[in-house]
CSV table of C-alpha atoms and ligand atoms in Angstrom, one decimal:
chain,number,residue,atom,x,y,z
A,107,MET,CA,-12.3,-8.9,38.9
A,108,THR,CA,-15.1,-6.4,38.7
A,109,ASP,CA,-15.8,-4.4,35.5
A,110,GLU,CA,-14.6,-1.3,37.3
A,111,ILE,CA,-11.3,-2.8,38.1
A,112,LYS,CA,-11.0,-4.0,34.5
A,113,GLN,CA,-11.6,-0.5,33.3
A,114,GLU,CA,-8.8,0.7,35.6
A,115,LYS,CA,-6.4,-2.0,34.3
A,116,TYR,CA,-7.3,-1.2,30.7
A,117,LYS,CA,-6.5,2.5,31.4
A,118,GLU,CA,-3.2,1.5,32.9
A,119,LEU,CA,-2.4,-0.6,29.9
A,120,MET,CA,-3.3,2.2,27.5
A,121,ASN,CA,-0.9,4.5,29.4
A,122,TYR,CA,2.0,2.2,28.5
A,123,TRP,CA,0.8,1.9,25.0
A,124,LYS,CA,0.6,5.7,24.6
A,125,LYS,CA,4.3,6.0,25.5
A,126,SER,CA,5.3,3.6,22.8
A,127,PHE,CA,2.9,5.2,20.4
A,128,ALA,CA,4.5,8.6,21.0
A,129,LEU,CA,8.0,7.2,20.4
A,130,GLY,CA,6.7,5.5,17.3
A,131,SER,CA,5.2,8.7,16.1
A,132,ALA,CA,8.5,10.5,16.5
A,133,LEU,CA,10.2,7.7,14.4
A,134,THR,CA,7.5,8.1,11.7
A,135,LEU,CA,7.9,11.9,11.7
A,136,PHE,CA,11.7,11.5,11.1
A,137,SER,CA,11.1,9.1,8.2
A,138,TRP,CA,8.5,11.5,6.7
A,139,ASP,CA,11.1,14.3,7.1
A,140,THR,CA,13.9,12.2,5.6
A,141,GLU,CA,11.9,11.6,2.5
A,142,THR,CA,10.6,15.2,2.0
A,143,LEU,CA,12.6,18.0,3.6
A,144,ALA,CA,15.7,16.8,5.3
A,145,PRO,CA,19.0,17.7,3.6
A,146,GLN,CA,20.7,14.8,1.9
A,147,ASP,CA,23.8,14.8,4.1
A,148,ALA,CA,21.7,14.5,7.3
A,149,VAL,CA,21.4,10.7,7.2
A,150,ASP,CA,24.5,9.6,9.2
A,151,MET,CA,23.8,11.9,12.1
A,152,THR,CA,20.1,11.4,12.1
A,153,SER,CA,20.4,7.6,12.1
A,154,GLN,CA,22.1,7.9,15.5
A,155,ILE,CA,19.0,9.7,16.8
A,156,LEU,CA,16.8,7.0,15.2
A,157,GLY,CA,18.9,4.2,16.8
A,158,SER,CA,18.4,5.7,20.2
A,159,LEU,CA,14.7,6.4,19.7
A,160,SER,CA,13.9,2.9,18.3
A,161,GLU,CA,15.7,1.3,21.3
A,162,GLN,CA,13.5,3.3,23.6
A,163,ALA,CA,10.5,2.4,21.5
A,164,GLN,CA,11.2,-1.3,21.7
A,165,LYS,CA,11.8,-1.0,25.5
A,166,ALA,CA,8.5,0.8,25.9
A,167,SER,CA,6.5,-1.7,24.0
A,168,THR,CA,8.0,-4.7,25.8
A,169,ASP,CA,7.8,-3.2,29.3
A,170,PRO,CA,7.2,-6.3,31.6
A,171,ASN,CA,4.3,-4.4,33.2
A,172,ILE,CA,2.4,-4.7,29.9
A,173,GLY,CA,2.8,-8.5,30.1
A,174,VAL,CA,1.4,-8.5,33.7
A,175,LEU,CA,-1.6,-6.3,32.7
A,176,LEU,CA,-2.3,-8.4,29.6
A,177,ASN,CA,-2.3,-11.5,31.8
A,178,GLU,CA,-4.8,-9.9,34.2
A,179,LEU,CA,-7.1,-8.7,31.5
A,180,GLY,CA,-7.2,-11.9,29.5
A,181,ASP,CA,-9.3,-11.5,26.4
A,182,GLY,CA,-11.0,-8.4,28.0
A,183,GLU,CA,-14.3,-10.0,28.8
A,184,GLY,CA,-16.7,-7.3,30.2
A,185,LEU,CA,-15.0,-4.5,28.3
A,186,SER,CA,-16.3,-2.9,25.1
A,187,GLU,CA,-15.7,-4.3,21.7
A,188,ALA,CA,-13.2,-1.6,20.8
A,189,GLN,CA,-11.3,-2.0,24.1
A,190,ARG,CA,-11.1,-5.7,23.5
A,191,ALA,CA,-9.7,-5.1,20.0
A,192,ASP,CA,-7.1,-2.8,21.5
A,193,ILE,CA,-6.0,-5.5,24.0
A,194,LYS,CA,-5.7,-8.0,21.1
A,195,LEU,CA,-3.6,-5.6,19.1
A,196,ILE,CA,-1.4,-4.7,22.0
A,197,ARG,CA,-0.9,-8.4,22.8
A,198,LYS,CA,0.2,-9.2,19.3
A,199,GLU,CA,2.7,-6.4,19.2
A,200,TYR,CA,4.0,-7.3,22.7
A,201,GLU,CA,4.3,-11.0,22.1
A,202,ASP,CA,6.1,-10.4,18.7
A,203,LEU,CA,8.6,-8.1,20.2
A,204,ALA,CA,9.1,-9.7,23.6
A,205,LEU,CA,10.1,-12.9,21.9
A,206,ILE,CA,13.1,-11.2,20.3
A,207,PRO,CA,16.2,-10.7,22.5
A,208,THR,CA,16.8,-6.9,22.9
A,209,GLU,CA,20.4,-7.1,21.7
A,210,GLU,CA,19.3,-8.8,18.4
A,211,TYR,CA,16.5,-6.3,17.9
A,212,VAL,CA,18.8,-3.3,18.3
A,213,ASP,CA,21.4,-4.9,15.9
A,214,TYR,CA,18.6,-5.5,13.4
A,215,THR,CA,17.3,-1.9,13.7
A,216,MET,CA,20.7,-0.5,13.0
A,217,LEU,CA,21.2,-2.9,10.1
A,218,GLN,CA,17.8,-1.8,8.7
A,219,SER,CA,18.8,1.9,8.6
A,220,ARG,CA,22.2,1.1,7.1
A,221,ALA,CA,20.5,-1.2,4.6
A,222,VAL,CA,18.4,1.5,3.0
A,223,VAL,CA,21.5,3.6,2.4
A,224,ILE,CA,23.4,0.7,1.0
A,225,TRP,CA,20.5,-0.2,-1.3
A,226,THR,CA,20.2,3.4,-2.5
A,227,LYS,CA,23.9,3.4,-3.5
A,228,ALA,CA,23.7,-0.1,-5.1
A,229,LYS,CA,20.8,1.1,-7.1
A,230,LYS,CA,22.7,4.1,-8.3
A,231,THR,CA,25.8,2.2,-9.2
A,232,ASP,CA,23.8,-0.7,-10.7
A,233,SER,CA,25.5,-3.3,-8.5
A,234,TYR,CA,23.6,-6.3,-7.1
A,235,GLU,CA,26.8,-7.5,-5.4
A,236,ALA,CA,26.9,-4.2,-3.4
A,237,PHE,CA,23.6,-5.0,-1.9
A,238,LEU,CA,23.7,-8.8,-1.7
A,239,PRO,CA,25.6,-9.3,1.7
A,240,THR,CA,23.1,-6.8,3.4
A,241,LEU,CA,20.1,-8.5,1.8
A,242,LYS,CA,21.4,-11.9,3.1
A,243,GLU,CA,21.8,-10.5,6.6
A,244,LEU,CA,18.2,-9.0,6.5
A,245,ILE,CA,16.8,-12.3,5.3
A,246,ALA,CA,18.7,-14.2,8.1
A,247,TYR,CA,17.4,-11.9,10.8
A,248,LYS,CA,13.8,-11.9,9.5
A,249,LYS,CA,13.7,-15.7,9.3
A,250,LYS,CA,15.1,-15.9,12.8
A,251,PHE,CA,12.5,-13.4,14.1
A,252,ALA,CA,9.6,-15.2,12.4
A,253,GLY,CA,10.9,-18.5,13.8
A,254,TYR,CA,10.5,-17.2,17.3
A,255,LYS,CA,6.7,-16.9,16.8
A,256,GLN,CA,6.1,-19.5,14.2
A,257,LYS,CA,2.9,-21.5,14.9
A,258,ASP,CA,2.1,-25.1,14.1
A,259,GLY,CA,1.1,-25.7,10.5
A,260,MET,CA,2.5,-22.4,9.4
A,261,SER,CA,5.7,-22.0,7.4
A,262,ILE,CA,8.2,-19.2,8.0
A,263,TYR,CA,6.8,-17.2,5.0
A,264,ASP,CA,3.2,-17.7,6.3
A,265,THR,CA,4.3,-16.2,9.5
A,266,MET,CA,5.8,-13.2,7.7
A,267,LEU,CA,2.6,-12.8,5.6
A,268,ASN,CA,0.6,-12.7,8.8
A,269,ASP,CA,2.5,-9.6,10.0
A,270,PHE,CA,1.0,-7.6,7.1
A,271,GLU,CA,-2.3,-9.3,6.4
A,272,GLU,CA,-3.8,-11.5,9.1
A,273,GLY,CA,-5.5,-14.7,7.9
A,274,PHE,CA,-3.9,-15.0,4.4
A,275,THR,CA,-1.6,-18.0,4.0
A,276,THR,CA,0.5,-19.2,1.0
A,277,LYS,CA,-2.1,-21.9,0.5
A,278,GLU,CA,-4.8,-19.3,-0.2
A,279,LEU,CA,-2.4,-16.9,-2.0
A,280,ASP,CA,-1.2,-19.6,-4.4
A,281,LYS,CA,-4.8,-20.1,-5.5
A,282,PHE,CA,-5.4,-16.3,-5.6
A,283,PHE,CA,-2.4,-15.6,-7.8
A,284,ALA,CA,-3.1,-18.7,-10.1
A,285,GLN,CA,-6.5,-17.2,-10.7
A,286,LEU,CA,-5.0,-13.8,-11.5
A,287,LYS,CA,-2.5,-15.3,-13.8
A,288,ASP,CA,-5.1,-17.4,-15.7
A,289,THR,CA,-7.1,-14.2,-16.3
A,290,ILE,CA,-4.4,-11.6,-16.9
A,291,VAL,CA,-1.8,-13.3,-19.0
A,292,PRO,CA,-4.2,-14.3,-21.9
A,293,LEU,CA,-6.1,-11.0,-21.6
A,294,LEU,CA,-2.9,-9.0,-21.8
A,295,LYS,CA,-1.9,-10.9,-25.0
A,296,ARG,CA,-5.2,-9.9,-26.7
A,297,VAL,CA,-4.8,-6.3,-25.4
A,298,VAL,CA,-1.2,-5.9,-26.7
A,299,GLU,CA,-2.3,-7.0,-30.2
A,300,LYS,CA,-4.6,-4.0,-30.3
A,301,ASN,CA,-2.4,-1.4,-28.6
A,302,ASP,CA,-1.6,0.5,-31.8
A,303,SER,CA,-5.1,1.9,-31.7
A,304,ILE,CA,-4.4,3.8,-28.5
A,305,ASP,CA,-2.3,7.0,-28.8
A,306,THR,CA,-0.4,8.1,-25.7
A,307,GLU,CA,2.1,10.5,-27.3
A,308,PHE,CA,0.5,13.5,-25.7
A,309,ILE,CA,1.2,12.2,-22.2
A,310,SER,CA,4.9,12.8,-22.6
A,311,ARG,CA,4.6,16.4,-23.8
A,312,THR,CA,5.9,19.1,-21.4
A,313,TYR,CA,3.7,19.9,-18.4
A,314,PRO,CA,5.2,22.4,-15.9
A,315,ALA,CA,5.7,21.0,-12.4
A,316,ASP,CA,4.0,23.9,-10.6
A,317,LYS,CA,0.8,23.4,-12.5
A,318,GLN,CA,0.9,19.7,-11.9
A,319,GLU,CA,1.3,20.3,-8.2
A,320,ALA,CA,-1.7,22.7,-8.1
A,321,LEU,CA,-3.8,20.0,-9.9
A,322,SER,CA,-2.7,17.3,-7.5
A,323,ARG,CA,-3.9,19.4,-4.6
A,324,PHE,CA,-7.2,20.0,-6.4
A,325,PHE,CA,-7.8,16.3,-7.2
A,326,ALA,CA,-6.9,15.2,-3.6
A,327,ALA,CA,-9.4,17.7,-2.2
A,328,TYR,CA,-12.0,16.9,-4.9
A,329,ILE,CA,-12.2,13.3,-3.8
A,330,GLY,CA,-12.5,14.3,-0.1
A,331,PHE,CA,-9.0,14.8,1.4
A,332,ASP,CA,-9.2,17.5,4.0
A,333,PHE,CA,-6.4,20.0,3.8
A,334,ASN,CA,-7.2,21.5,7.2
A,335,ARG,CA,-6.2,18.1,8.6
A,336,GLY,CA,-3.6,17.1,6.0
A,337,VAL,CA,-0.7,18.3,3.8
A,338,LEU,CA,0.8,17.4,0.5
A,339,ALA,CA,4.6,17.5,0.1
A,340,GLN,CA,7.0,16.3,-2.6
A,341,SER,CA,9.1,13.1,-2.4
A,342,GLU,CA,10.8,10.8,-4.8
A,343,HIS,CA,8.2,8.0,-4.2
A,344,PRO,CA,4.7,9.1,-3.2
A,345,PHE,CA,3.5,7.8,0.2
A,346,THR,CA,1.1,8.5,3.1
A,347,SER,CA,2.0,9.0,6.8
A,348,GLY,CA,-0.8,9.2,9.3
A,349,PHE,CA,-0.1,10.5,12.8
A,350,HIS,CA,-3.7,10.8,13.9
A,351,ASN,CA,-7.0,11.8,12.2
A,352,HIS,CA,-6.1,15.5,12.4
A,353,ASP,CA,-2.6,15.1,10.8
A,354,VAL,CA,-2.4,13.0,7.7
A,355,ARG,CA,0.4,13.6,5.2
A,356,ILE,CA,0.5,12.6,1.6
A,357,THR,CA,3.3,13.1,-1.0
A,358,ASP,CA,3.5,13.3,-4.7
A,359,HIS,CA,6.2,13.6,-7.4
A,360,PHE,CA,6.2,15.7,-10.5
A,361,TYR,CA,7.7,14.7,-13.8
A,362,GLU,CA,7.5,17.4,-16.4
A,363,ASN,CA,7.3,14.8,-19.2
A,364,LYS,CA,4.6,12.6,-17.7
A,365,LEU,CA,1.1,14.1,-17.3
A,366,ASP,CA,-0.5,11.1,-15.6
A,367,SER,CA,1.9,10.1,-12.9
A,368,ALA,CA,1.3,12.9,-10.5
A,369,ILE,CA,-2.5,12.9,-11.0
A,370,PHE,CA,-2.9,9.2,-10.2
A,371,SER,CA,-0.5,9.3,-7.4
A,372,ALA,CA,-2.5,12.2,-5.9
A,373,LEU,CA,-5.7,10.1,-6.2
A,374,HIS,CA,-3.9,7.0,-4.8
A,375,GLU,CA,-2.4,8.7,-1.8
A,376,GLY,CA,-5.5,10.8,-1.4
A,377,GLY,CA,-7.5,7.5,-1.0
A,378,HIS,CA,-5.1,6.4,1.7
A,379,GLY,CA,-5.3,9.8,3.3
A,380,ILE,CA,-9.1,9.9,3.4
A,381,TYR,CA,-9.2,6.6,5.2
A,382,GLU,CA,-6.8,7.9,7.9
A,383,GLN,CA,-8.7,11.2,8.3
A,384,ASP,CA,-12.0,9.2,8.6
A,385,ILE,CA,-10.9,7.3,11.7
A,386,PRO,CA,-13.3,8.6,14.4
A,387,ASP,CA,-12.0,10.7,17.3
A,388,GLU,CA,-12.7,8.0,19.8
A,389,LEU,CA,-10.4,5.5,17.9
A,390,THR,CA,-7.6,7.7,16.7
A,391,MET,CA,-4.4,7.4,18.8
A,392,THR,CA,-5.5,4.0,20.0
A,393,PRO,CA,-4.3,0.6,18.7
A,394,SER,CA,-7.6,0.2,16.9
A,395,GLY,CA,-7.1,3.5,15.2
A,396,CYS,CA,-3.6,2.8,14.0
A,397,SER,CA,-2.9,-0.7,12.8
A,398,MET,CA,-5.4,-1.0,10.0
A,399,SER,CA,-5.2,-3.9,7.6
A,400,MET,CA,-2.7,-3.3,4.7
A,401,GLY,CA,-5.2,-4.9,2.3
A,402,ILE,CA,-8.1,-2.6,3.3
A,403,HIS,CA,-5.7,0.4,3.1
A,404,GLU,CA,-4.6,-0.4,-0.4
A,405,SER,CA,-8.2,-1.2,-1.5
A,406,GLN,CA,-9.1,2.4,-0.7
A,407,SER,CA,-6.2,3.9,-2.6
A,408,ARG,CA,-6.6,1.7,-5.6
A,409,PHE,CA,-10.3,2.3,-5.6
A,410,TYR,CA,-9.8,6.1,-5.9
A,411,GLU,CA,-6.9,5.7,-8.3
A,412,ASN,CA,-8.6,3.2,-10.7
A,413,MET,CA,-12.3,2.7,-10.3
A,414,VAL,CA,-12.9,6.5,-9.7
A,415,GLY,CA,-9.9,8.2,-11.4
A,416,ARG,CA,-9.7,6.2,-14.6
A,417,SER,CA,-13.4,6.2,-15.2
A,418,GLU,CA,-14.8,8.1,-18.2
A,419,HIS,CA,-17.6,9.4,-16.0
A,420,PHE,CA,-15.1,10.9,-13.6
A,421,TRP,CA,-13.5,12.9,-16.4
A,422,LYS,CA,-16.6,14.1,-18.1
A,423,PRO,CA,-17.1,17.1,-15.8
A,424,LEU,CA,-13.3,17.5,-15.0
A,425,TYR,CA,-11.5,17.3,-18.2
A,426,ALA,CA,-12.2,20.9,-19.1
A,427,ARG,CA,-10.3,21.9,-16.0
A,428,LEU,CA,-7.2,19.9,-17.0
A,429,LYS,CA,-7.4,21.4,-20.5
A,430,GLU,CA,-7.6,24.8,-19.0
A,431,ALA,CA,-4.4,24.2,-17.1
A,432,PHE,CA,-2.6,22.8,-20.2
A,433,GLN,CA,-4.3,24.5,-23.1
A,434,LYS,CA,-1.5,24.1,-25.6
A,435,GLN,CA,-0.4,20.6,-24.6
A,436,LEU,CA,-3.9,19.2,-24.8
A,437,GLU,CA,-5.2,21.3,-27.7
A,438,ASP,CA,-5.8,18.3,-30.0
A,439,VAL,CA,-6.7,15.8,-27.2
A,440,SER,CA,-10.4,15.0,-26.7
A,441,VAL,CA,-11.7,13.5,-23.5
A,442,ASP,CA,-12.2,10.1,-25.2
A,443,LYS,CA,-8.7,10.1,-26.4
A,444,PHE,CA,-7.5,11.1,-22.9
A,445,VAL,CA,-9.5,8.3,-21.1
A,446,ARG,CA,-8.3,5.7,-23.5
A,447,ALA,CA,-4.7,6.8,-23.0
A,448,ILE,CA,-4.8,6.7,-19.2
A,449,ASN,CA,-6.2,3.1,-19.4
A,450,LYS,CA,-3.7,1.7,-21.8
A,451,ALA,CA,-2.2,-1.5,-20.7
A,452,GLU,CA,1.2,-2.8,-21.8
A,453,PRO,CA,4.0,-4.9,-20.3
A,454,SER,CA,6.6,-2.8,-18.4
A,455,LEU,CA,9.4,-3.1,-16.0
A,456,ILE,CA,8.6,-0.7,-13.1
A,457,ARG,CA,5.9,-1.8,-10.7
A,458,THR,CA,5.0,1.7,-9.4
A,459,GLU,CA,4.5,3.0,-12.9
A,460,SER,CA,2.6,0.0,-14.3
A,461,ASP,CA,-1.0,0.0,-15.5
A,462,GLU,CA,-4.0,-1.5,-13.8
A,463,LEU,CA,-4.0,-4.8,-15.8
A,464,THR,CA,-0.3,-5.7,-15.4
A,465,TYR,CA,0.1,-4.5,-11.8
A,466,CYS,CA,-0.6,-7.8,-10.1
A,467,LEU,CA,1.8,-9.7,-12.4
A,468,HIS,CA,4.6,-7.5,-10.9
A,469,ILE,CA,3.4,-8.5,-7.4
A,470,MET,CA,3.1,-12.1,-8.3
A,471,ILE,CA,6.8,-12.2,-9.4
A,472,ARG,CA,7.8,-10.8,-6.0
A,473,TYR,CA,5.5,-13.2,-4.2
A,474,GLU,CA,7.0,-16.2,-6.0
A,475,LEU,CA,10.5,-15.2,-5.3
A,476,GLU,CA,9.9,-14.4,-1.7
A,477,LYS,CA,8.3,-17.8,-1.1
A,478,ARG,CA,11.2,-19.5,-2.7
A,479,PHE,CA,14.0,-17.6,-0.9
A,480,ILE,CA,12.2,-17.7,2.5
A,481,ASP,CA,10.7,-21.2,2.5
A,482,GLY,CA,12.5,-22.8,-0.4
A,483,ASP,CA,16.1,-23.2,-1.5
A,484,LEU,CA,16.5,-20.3,-3.8
A,485,LYS,CA,19.8,-18.7,-2.9
A,486,PRO,CA,19.9,-14.8,-2.8
A,487,GLU,CA,22.9,-15.0,-5.1
A,488,ARG,CA,20.5,-16.3,-7.8
A,489,LEU,CA,17.7,-13.7,-7.2
A,490,ALA,CA,18.6,-11.1,-9.9
A,491,ASP,CA,18.7,-13.8,-12.6
A,492,GLU,CA,15.4,-15.4,-11.4
A,493,TRP,CA,13.9,-11.9,-11.4
A,494,ARG,CA,14.8,-11.4,-15.0
A,495,ALA,CA,13.6,-14.9,-16.0
A,496,LEU,CA,10.1,-14.3,-14.4
A,497,TYR,CA,9.7,-10.9,-16.0
A,498,LYS,CA,10.4,-12.5,-19.3
A,499,GLU,CA,8.0,-15.4,-18.7
A,500,TYR,CA,5.0,-13.3,-17.4
A,501,LEU,CA,5.4,-10.0,-19.0
A,502,GLY,CA,7.7,-10.7,-22.0
A,503,VAL,CA,10.1,-7.9,-21.0
A,504,GLU,CA,13.6,-8.1,-19.6
A,505,PRO,CA,15.3,-5.4,-17.4
A,506,GLN,CA,18.6,-4.1,-18.7
A,507,THR,CA,19.6,-2.4,-15.4
A,508,LEU,CA,19.1,-3.4,-11.8
A,509,SER,CA,17.2,-0.2,-11.0
A,510,GLU,CA,14.6,-1.2,-13.5
A,511,GLY,CA,15.0,-4.8,-12.2
A,512,ILE,CA,15.5,-6.3,-8.7
A,513,LEU,CA,16.7,-3.1,-7.1
A,514,GLN,CA,13.7,-1.0,-8.0
A,515,ASP,CA,11.7,-1.4,-4.7
A,516,ILE,CA,12.7,-0.3,-1.2
A,517,HIS,CA,10.7,-3.1,0.6
A,518,TRP,CA,13.4,-5.8,0.8
A,519,ALA,CA,16.0,-3.2,1.9
A,520,GLN,CA,13.6,-2.4,4.8
A,521,GLY,CA,13.4,-6.1,5.7
A,522,ALA,CA,9.7,-6.1,4.7
A,523,PHE,CA,9.4,-9.7,3.3
A,524,GLY,CA,5.8,-10.7,2.9
A,525,TYR,CA,4.5,-7.2,2.3
A,526,PHE,CA,4.0,-7.2,-1.5
A,527,PRO,CA,1.1,-9.7,-1.6
A,528,SER,CA,-1.0,-7.2,0.5
A,529,TYR,CA,-1.0,-4.9,-2.6
A,530,ALA,CA,-2.6,-7.6,-4.7
A,531,ILE,CA,-5.1,-8.5,-1.9
A,532,GLY,CA,-5.9,-4.7,-1.7
A,533,ASN,CA,-6.8,-4.6,-5.4
A,534,ALA,CA,-9.1,-7.6,-5.1
A,535,ILE,CA,-10.8,-6.2,-1.9
A,536,GLY,CA,-11.2,-2.9,-3.8
A,537,ALA,CA,-13.0,-4.6,-6.6
A,538,GLN,CA,-15.2,-6.6,-4.3
A,539,ILE,CA,-16.3,-3.4,-2.5
A,540,TYR,CA,-16.8,-1.6,-5.9
A,541,HIS,CA,-19.1,-4.4,-7.1
A,542,GLN,CA,-21.3,-4.0,-4.0
A,543,MET,CA,-21.2,-0.2,-4.2
A,544,ARG,CA,-22.5,-0.3,-7.8
A,545,LYS,CA,-25.5,-2.3,-6.5
A,546,ASP,CA,-26.1,0.3,-3.8
A,547,LEU,CA,-25.3,3.5,-5.6
A,548,ASP,CA,-25.8,5.0,-9.1
A,549,PHE,CA,-22.0,5.2,-9.3
A,550,ASP,CA,-21.5,6.5,-12.8
A,551,THR,CA,-24.1,9.2,-12.4
A,552,LEU,CA,-22.6,10.3,-9.1
A,553,LEU,CA,-19.2,10.8,-10.8
A,554,GLU,CA,-20.8,12.8,-13.6
A,555,GLU,CA,-22.7,15.0,-11.2
A,556,GLU,CA,-19.5,15.5,-9.1
A,557,ARG,CA,-21.1,13.9,-6.0
A,558,LEU,CA,-17.9,12.4,-4.7
A,559,ASP,CA,-19.2,13.2,-1.2
A,560,VAL,CA,-21.8,10.4,-1.5
A,561,ILE,CA,-19.1,7.8,-2.5
A,562,HIS,CA,-16.9,9.1,0.3
A,563,GLU,CA,-19.7,8.8,2.9
A,564,TYR,CA,-20.5,5.2,1.7
A,565,LEU,CA,-16.9,4.2,2.4
A,566,ARG,CA,-16.6,6.2,5.6
A,567,THR,CA,-19.6,4.6,7.3
A,568,ARG,CA,-18.9,1.0,6.0
A,569,VAL,CA,-15.2,0.8,6.1
A,570,HIS,CA,-13.3,3.7,7.5
A,571,VAL,CA,-15.1,4.1,10.9
A,572,TYR,CA,-13.9,0.7,12.1
A,573,GLY,CA,-10.2,1.3,11.8
A,574,ALA,CA,-8.5,-1.9,13.0
A,575,SER,CA,-11.3,-2.7,15.4
A,576,LYS,CA,-12.7,-5.1,12.8
A,577,SER,CA,-10.6,-7.5,10.6
A,578,ALA,CA,-10.4,-7.0,6.9
A,579,ARG,CA,-12.5,-10.2,6.3
A,580,ASP,CA,-15.2,-9.1,8.8
A,581,ILE,CA,-15.5,-5.6,7.2
A,582,LEU,CA,-15.8,-7.3,3.8
A,583,LYS,CA,-18.4,-9.9,5.1
A,584,GLU,CA,-20.5,-7.2,6.6
A,585,LEU,CA,-20.4,-4.9,3.6
A,586,THR,CA,-20.8,-7.5,0.8
A,587,GLY,CA,-22.3,-10.5,2.6
A,588,GLU,CA,-19.4,-12.6,1.4
A,589,ASP,CA,-15.9,-13.6,2.4
A,590,PHE,CA,-12.9,-12.4,0.4
A,591,ASN,CA,-13.6,-13.4,-3.2
A,592,PRO,CA,-11.1,-12.5,-5.9
A,593,ALA,CA,-13.5,-13.5,-8.7
A,594,TYR,CA,-14.9,-9.9,-8.5
A,595,TYR,CA,-11.5,-8.6,-9.4
A,596,THR,CA,-10.8,-10.9,-12.3
A,597,GLU,CA,-14.3,-10.2,-13.7
A,598,TYR,CA,-13.8,-6.5,-13.3
A,599,LEU,CA,-10.5,-6.6,-15.2
A,600,LYS,CA,-12.0,-8.8,-18.0
A,601,GLU,CA,-15.1,-6.6,-18.4
A,602,LYS,CA,-13.1,-3.4,-18.4
A,603,TYR,CA,-10.4,-4.3,-20.8
A,604,GLU,CA,-12.7,-6.2,-23.2
A,605,ARG,CA,-14.9,-3.1,-23.4
A,606,LEU,CA,-12.1,-0.6,-23.7
A,607,TYR,CA,-10.2,-2.5,-26.4
A,608,GLU,CA,-13.4,-3.9,-28.1
A,609,LEU,CA,-12.1,-7.4,-27.8
B,206,LIG,ZN1,-0.7,2.5,-1.6
């Protein structure tokens, strides 16, 4: 086959892909709308539309012609690097879906949309029994689906992990989490002993929601989120939806008695949003512009939330602005007091509201449970009790209700088993990039001089421009000269908390 014919075949393949991309975008837009603007009673009717759309989406991405073209193109020799990456990503999606019988897939999609509604109700009524049968069904389907594509030497859970973060197995993650546990658990003990010295009372004074919202927009724009190509809306749980590089949507929530929650969510989702907006025009709306590594994505959001947003240098020029918005509430709060408060670490029950030091312990608990109920013999009936036991063991706290326990996260209700570890991987990737960035840039001074554009440009040219055309590990290797190395993360946590708490 000549290179010219190959280009033609590639174009043809992309036309099929564009059709399933369009249907996928419609589905994403519906889920964005459900979380932000749709009326609460819309769900039953809307789920019929979603059922039909997702059936068409599955048909489009498993069209037999795609299989024929993939066969003809092989690994895409003779095409550009980005085109070859597209072929690889389309092949992965095609093979994953084509292995699942259509009937099973449609049944599963319907179960999935029911499951979220059932989970929401179970959470409200505090009943694990109300969710258990659905959870068991979800687990059974997902195990079956993973079994279809399971490769030699990989467990079912390894196969699930691979869906979210390629190249990370339980063998590696066991080591990774053991390392985190060895650092965080003793460090947290020392930290908690000195927690009386950090006053956080002012955080729960009353801060009007409209002012918080204006500040969230300010902070997102300040770090580089472009509001000409993005919007910020309100939802119960903050999240980011990217359609293409000219339409990226972030959300935030506003609690009048919590000053920090909205600010750090705006920085977190802003970090995700910047990444999506930085995908170059030639990659956006192609497979390489869409399916970025979850770990890299989370590394960007956590970097802006923690390394940037919780730094004393970041607040030096900005704190006056916050005080201006909340003159009375912050009258007696100095910038030092503020920075110490937003960095306070203490054991808690809710993952999404937890501090930087304990965050990965929350993830570790979910990882251990998933491993045991997917690959091991832990019965779902026992999960709520095991959850409680692990929280007691690692964090020393015990949930009193299920909404602050096993029913707090939506992930399992969406059938996303194996997703949680990518949050912890993201934190570690973020710390490794940060370590390198500090060698290359005068990071603290840039924050003090409000030169966030330099930091943004560093990430844009070294991480964001690649989209999914490079793997997470390759991006890391090129940027830091080293493979994934979680030691940077544990060192970062140790150094930061020993300094902050004068340990
Ligand atoms: Zn995130």
